[in-house]
Amino acid sequence: MHRSASRLTRILACAAVPVMLVVAGCSSDSDGKKDGASSSSAAPEATKTEVAVAPAKFAELPDPCKSITSKTVKSLVPSAKNKSGTRGKSSDTAARGGCSWNGLDDNGVKGSQYRWLDVGFTRFASDQALGSGADRAQADYAKQVAKAQAAEGAKKLATAPAPAGSIGEEATKVTYDLTKTGEDFKYATVIARTGNVVVTVNYNGAGYAGAKTPSASDILKGAEKAAKEAVASVAAANDAGQPSGSPKPAGSASAKASAKASAKASDKASASATKSD
């Protein structure tokens, strides 16, 4: 009887070993799953990278009063009061600027011819929140066209796109008649975009004291000529530098610094995107 009891004890002890191993095995597997889950939850989510906006093409604006050649100014405004032009006020000449000329050409008993010419520049920088300089300029270009078309009191208003590439990357011509000071005026406005810069040229004229009213086609041709020169001056101010003796617009240094900062930001964003990939 004693021998049987001893044998039974050994059998039970041996039977218990597999059970303990199974329990230990289950416990180990469970801990592994927990560790895996913990490790998975601790893994950081993939960082979403913003697509950097394209850098602005132009960092400077030309001197507006030198953007149209003196020869062209003389032909369009023969008796300009100020042949050098009257500079428009601007708090940031690296972002916007303008200049105007006007004069009355007195021909005695044949009457007088009045002419007005002005040019305006607006430059848009690339901004991560607002978009690329070119896109922002394109939006402003559309606004300027709409503004020209909404001229109060305009008659015989006509709008036409300029041939592709003839004046900047895109351009629109707006012409109309307007009566003021008792005289009939012919108006022409050319709005053009080159890169991140919008250029607007206004040219108008009238005949006084019996002088013949200028033709609409002559006024439009004058506006187109001035617009082509103004657009070309933007590239010249940034690529080849301004003509000798022409002062650089104030704020050009800050514009260059802004452009460099934009480029660095774009490089950092690109590097971040590469690391994420």
Coordinates of C-alpha atoms in Angstrom, one line a residue:
M1 CA 0.0 0.0 0.0
H2 CA 2.8 2.4 0.8
R3 CA 4.6 1.5 -2.4
S4 CA 1.4 2.2 -4.4
A5 CA 1.0 5.6 -2.7
S6 CA 4.6 6.5 -3.5
R7 CA 4.2 5.5 -7.1
L8 CA 1.0 7.6 -7.4
T9 CA 2.9 10.7 -6.1
R10 CA 5.6 10.3 -8.8
I11 CA 3.0 9.9 -11.6
L12 CA 1.2 13.1 -10.4
A13 CA 4.4 15.0 -10.2
C14 CA 5.4 14.0 -13.8
A15 CA 1.9 14.8 -15.1
A16 CA 2.2 18.3 -13.6
V17 CA 5.4 19.1 -15.5
P18 CA 3.7 19.4 -19.0
V19 CA 0.9 21.5 -17.5
M20 CA 3.4 24.0 -16.0
L21 CA 5.3 24.1 -19.3
V22 CA 2.1 24.8 -21.2
V23 CA 1.1 27.6 -18.8
A24 CA 4.6 29.0 -19.0
G25 CA 4.4 28.8 -22.8
C26 CA 1.1 30.6 -22.9
S27 CA 2.3 33.3 -20.5
S28 CA 5.4 33.9 -22.7
D29 CA 3.3 34.2 -25.8
S30 CA 0.9 36.6 -24.2
D31 CA 3.8 38.8 -23.0
G32 CA 5.2 38.8 -26.5
K33 CA 2.0 40.0 -28.0
K34 CA 1.7 42.7 -25.3
D35 CA 5.3 43.8 -26.0
G36 CA 4.6 43.8 -29.7
A37 CA 1.4 45.9 -29.3
S38 CA 3.2 48.3 -27.0
S39 CA 6.1 48.7 -29.5
S40 CA 3.6 49.2 -32.3
S41 CA 1.7 51.9 -30.4
A42 CA 4.9 53.6 -29.5
A43 CA 6.0 53.9 -33.1
P44 CA 5.6 57.5 -34.4
E45 CA 3.2 58.1 -37.2
A46 CA 4.6 59.1 -40.6
T47 CA 5.1 62.9 -40.7
K48 CA 3.2 64.5 -43.5
T49 CA 5.4 66.9 -45.5
E50 CA 4.1 70.1 -47.2
V51 CA 4.9 70.5 -50.9
A52 CA 7.1 73.6 -51.1
V53 CA 5.8 76.4 -53.4
A54 CA 7.8 77.3 -56.4
P55 CA 10.3 80.2 -55.8
A56 CA 9.4 83.6 -57.3
K57 CA 11.1 84.3 -60.6
F58 CA 11.9 87.9 -60.0
A59 CA 13.2 89.4 -56.8
E60 CA 13.4 93.1 -57.9
L61 CA 11.4 95.7 -59.9
P62 CA 12.9 98.1 -62.3
D63 CA 13.0 101.9 -61.7
P64 CA 9.4 102.7 -63.1
C65 CA 10.5 106.1 -64.4
K66 CA 13.2 104.4 -66.5
S67 CA 11.2 101.3 -67.5
I68 CA 10.1 103.1 -70.7
T69 CA 12.8 104.7 -72.9
S70 CA 13.0 108.5 -73.1
K71 CA 12.6 108.1 -76.9
T72 CA 9.2 106.4 -76.5
V73 CA 8.1 108.8 -73.8
K74 CA 8.9 111.7 -76.1
S75 CA 6.9 110.2 -79.0
L76 CA 3.9 109.3 -76.8
V77 CA 3.8 112.5 -74.7
P78 CA 5.6 115.2 -76.9
S79 CA 5.3 118.0 -74.4
A80 CA 5.6 116.2 -71.1
K81 CA 5.7 118.6 -68.1
N82 CA 8.3 116.4 -66.5
K83 CA 10.3 114.4 -69.1
S84 CA 11.8 112.3 -66.3
G85 CA 8.4 111.3 -65.1
T86 CA 6.5 111.7 -61.8
R87 CA 7.2 108.8 -59.5
G88 CA 4.3 107.3 -57.7
K89 CA 4.4 106.9 -53.9
S90 CA 5.2 103.5 -52.6
S91 CA 6.1 102.2 -49.1
D92 CA 7.9 99.2 -50.6
T93 CA 9.5 99.8 -53.9
A94 CA 10.6 96.2 -54.1
A95 CA 7.0 95.2 -54.3
R96 CA 5.2 98.0 -56.2
G97 CA 6.1 101.1 -58.1
G98 CA 4.8 103.5 -60.7
C99 CA 5.5 106.5 -62.9
S100 CA 3.5 108.9 -65.0
W101 CA 3.9 111.5 -67.7
N102 CA 1.4 114.1 -69.1
G103 CA 1.5 117.2 -71.2
L104 CA -0.4 119.5 -73.6
D105 CA 1.2 120.0 -77.0
D106 CA 0.0 123.5 -78.0
N107 CA -0.2 124.0 -81.8
G108 CA -1.6 127.5 -81.7
V109 CA -4.7 128.1 -83.9
K110 CA -4.6 124.4 -84.8
G111 CA -5.5 123.5 -81.3
S112 CA -3.7 121.4 -78.7
Q113 CA -3.1 117.7 -78.2
Y114 CA -3.2 116.3 -74.6
R115 CA -1.5 113.0 -73.7
W116 CA -1.3 110.9 -70.5
L117 CA 0.9 107.9 -70.0
D118 CA 1.5 105.9 -66.8
V119 CA 3.1 102.5 -65.9
G120 CA 2.6 100.5 -62.7
F121 CA 4.4 97.4 -61.4
T122 CA 3.4 94.9 -58.7
R123 CA 5.6 92.1 -57.6
F124 CA 4.4 89.0 -55.7
A125 CA 6.7 86.9 -53.5
S126 CA 6.2 83.2 -53.0
D127 CA 4.5 82.3 -49.7
Q128 CA 3.9 78.8 -48.3
A129 CA 0.5 79.9 -47.0
L130 CA -0.6 82.2 -49.9
G131 CA 0.9 80.3 -52.9
S132 CA 3.6 80.9 -55.5
G133 CA 4.5 84.3 -56.7
A134 CA 3.4 83.4 -60.2
D135 CA 0.0 82.1 -59.0
R136 CA -0.6 85.2 -56.9
A137 CA 0.4 87.5 -59.8
Q138 CA -2.0 85.6 -62.1
A139 CA -4.9 86.3 -59.7
D140 CA -4.0 90.0 -59.5
Y141 CA -3.7 90.1 -63.3
A142 CA -7.3 89.0 -63.6
K143 CA -8.4 91.6 -61.1
Q144 CA -6.6 94.4 -63.0
V145 CA -8.3 93.4 -66.2
A146 CA -11.7 93.5 -64.5
K147 CA -10.8 96.9 -63.0
A148 CA -10.0 98.3 -66.5
Q149 CA -13.2 96.9 -67.9
A150 CA -15.2 98.6 -65.2
A151 CA -14.1 102.1 -66.1
E152 CA -16.9 104.5 -65.1
G153 CA -18.5 106.3 -68.1
A154 CA -16.7 104.2 -70.7
K155 CA -18.2 103.9 -74.1
K156 CA -17.3 101.6 -77.0
L157 CA -15.4 99.4 -74.6
A158 CA -13.5 96.5 -76.2
T159 CA -11.3 93.8 -74.7
A160 CA -8.9 91.5 -76.5
P161 CA -6.0 89.2 -75.5
A162 CA -2.6 90.1 -76.9
P163 CA -1.0 87.4 -79.0
A164 CA 0.7 84.7 -76.8
G165 CA 4.2 85.7 -75.8
S166 CA 4.0 89.1 -77.5
I167 CA 3.8 91.1 -74.2
G168 CA 5.0 89.0 -71.3
E169 CA 3.6 85.6 -70.6
E170 CA 0.0 86.9 -70.9
A171 CA -1.5 90.2 -71.7
T172 CA -4.9 91.8 -72.2
K173 CA -5.8 95.0 -74.1
V174 CA -8.8 97.2 -73.0
T175 CA -9.9 100.2 -75.1
Y176 CA -12.7 102.6 -74.7
D177 CA -13.9 106.2 -75.2
L178 CA -14.6 108.6 -72.4
T179 CA -15.9 112.2 -72.4
K180 CA -14.5 114.5 -69.7
T181 CA -13.8 118.3 -69.4
G182 CA -16.0 118.6 -72.5
E183 CA -13.6 116.6 -74.7
D184 CA -13.6 113.2 -76.2
F185 CA -10.8 111.0 -74.9
K186 CA -9.4 107.8 -76.3
Y187 CA -8.2 105.3 -73.7
A188 CA -6.0 102.2 -73.9
T189 CA -4.9 100.0 -71.0
V190 CA -2.6 97.0 -71.4
I191 CA -2.3 94.6 -68.5
A192 CA 0.5 92.1 -68.7
R193 CA 2.1 89.4 -66.5
T194 CA 5.7 88.3 -66.6
G195 CA 6.5 85.6 -64.0
N196 CA 5.5 87.0 -60.6
V197 CA 5.1 90.6 -61.8
V198 CA 2.0 92.4 -63.1
V199 CA 2.6 95.4 -65.3
T200 CA -0.2 97.9 -66.1
V201 CA 0.1 100.6 -68.7
N202 CA -2.5 103.4 -69.3
Y203 CA -2.3 105.7 -72.3
N204 CA -5.0 108.2 -73.3
G205 CA -5.3 111.4 -75.3
A206 CA -7.7 114.1 -76.6
G207 CA -7.7 117.1 -78.9
Y208 CA -8.4 120.5 -77.4
A209 CA -9.5 123.8 -79.0
G210 CA -10.6 122.3 -82.2
A211 CA -7.7 119.8 -82.6
K212 CA -8.6 116.4 -84.0
T213 CA -9.2 113.6 -81.5
P214 CA -6.5 110.9 -81.7
S215 CA -7.4 107.6 -83.3
A216 CA -8.2 104.6 -81.1
S217 CA -5.6 102.5 -83.0
D218 CA -2.8 105.1 -82.5
I219 CA -3.5 105.2 -78.7
L220 CA -3.6 101.4 -78.5
K221 CA -0.3 101.1 -80.5
G222 CA 1.3 103.6 -78.1
A223 CA 0.1 101.6 -75.0
E224 CA 1.4 98.3 -76.5
K225 CA 4.8 99.8 -77.3
A226 CA 5.2 101.2 -73.7
A227 CA 4.0 97.9 -72.2
K228 CA 6.5 95.8 -74.2
E229 CA 9.4 98.0 -72.9
A230 CA 8.1 98.0 -69.3
V231 CA 7.9 94.1 -69.4
A232 CA 11.4 93.9 -70.8
S233 CA 12.7 96.1 -68.1
V234 CA 11.6 93.6 -65.4
A235 CA 13.9 90.9 -66.8
A236 CA 16.7 93.5 -67.3
A237 CA 16.5 94.6 -63.7
N238 CA 16.9 91.0 -62.4
D239 CA 19.1 89.4 -65.0
A240 CA 21.4 91.9 -66.7
G241 CA 21.1 94.7 -64.2
Q242 CA 19.9 98.2 -64.9
P243 CA 21.4 100.5 -67.5
S244 CA 24.5 102.5 -66.5
G245 CA 23.5 105.5 -64.3
S246 CA 20.1 104.0 -63.5
P247 CA 19.5 103.8 -59.7
K248 CA 18.4 100.5 -58.3
P249 CA 15.0 100.6 -56.6
A250 CA 15.1 100.9 -52.8
G251 CA 14.3 97.7 -51.0
S252 CA 16.1 95.6 -53.6
A253 CA 18.4 94.2 -50.9
S254 CA 15.5 93.0 -48.8
A255 CA 13.9 91.5 -51.9
K256 CA 17.1 89.5 -52.6
A257 CA 17.2 88.4 -49.0
S258 CA 13.6 87.3 -49.2
A259 CA 14.2 85.4 -52.4
K260 CA 17.2 83.6 -50.7
A261 CA 15.2 82.8 -47.6
S262 CA 12.4 81.4 -49.9
A263 CA 15.0 79.2 -51.7
K264 CA 16.4 77.9 -48.4
A265 CA 13.0 77.1 -47.1
S266 CA 12.3 75.2 -50.3
D267 CA 15.5 73.2 -49.9
K268 CA 14.7 72.3 -46.3
A269 CA 11.2 71.2 -47.2
S270 CA 12.6 69.0 -50.1
A271 CA 15.2 67.5 -47.7
S272 CA 12.5 66.7 -45.1
A273 CA 10.4 65.1 -47.8
T274 CA 13.3 62.9 -48.9
K275 CA 14.0 61.7 -45.3
S276 CA 10.3 60.9 -44.8
D277 CA 10.4 58.8 -48.0

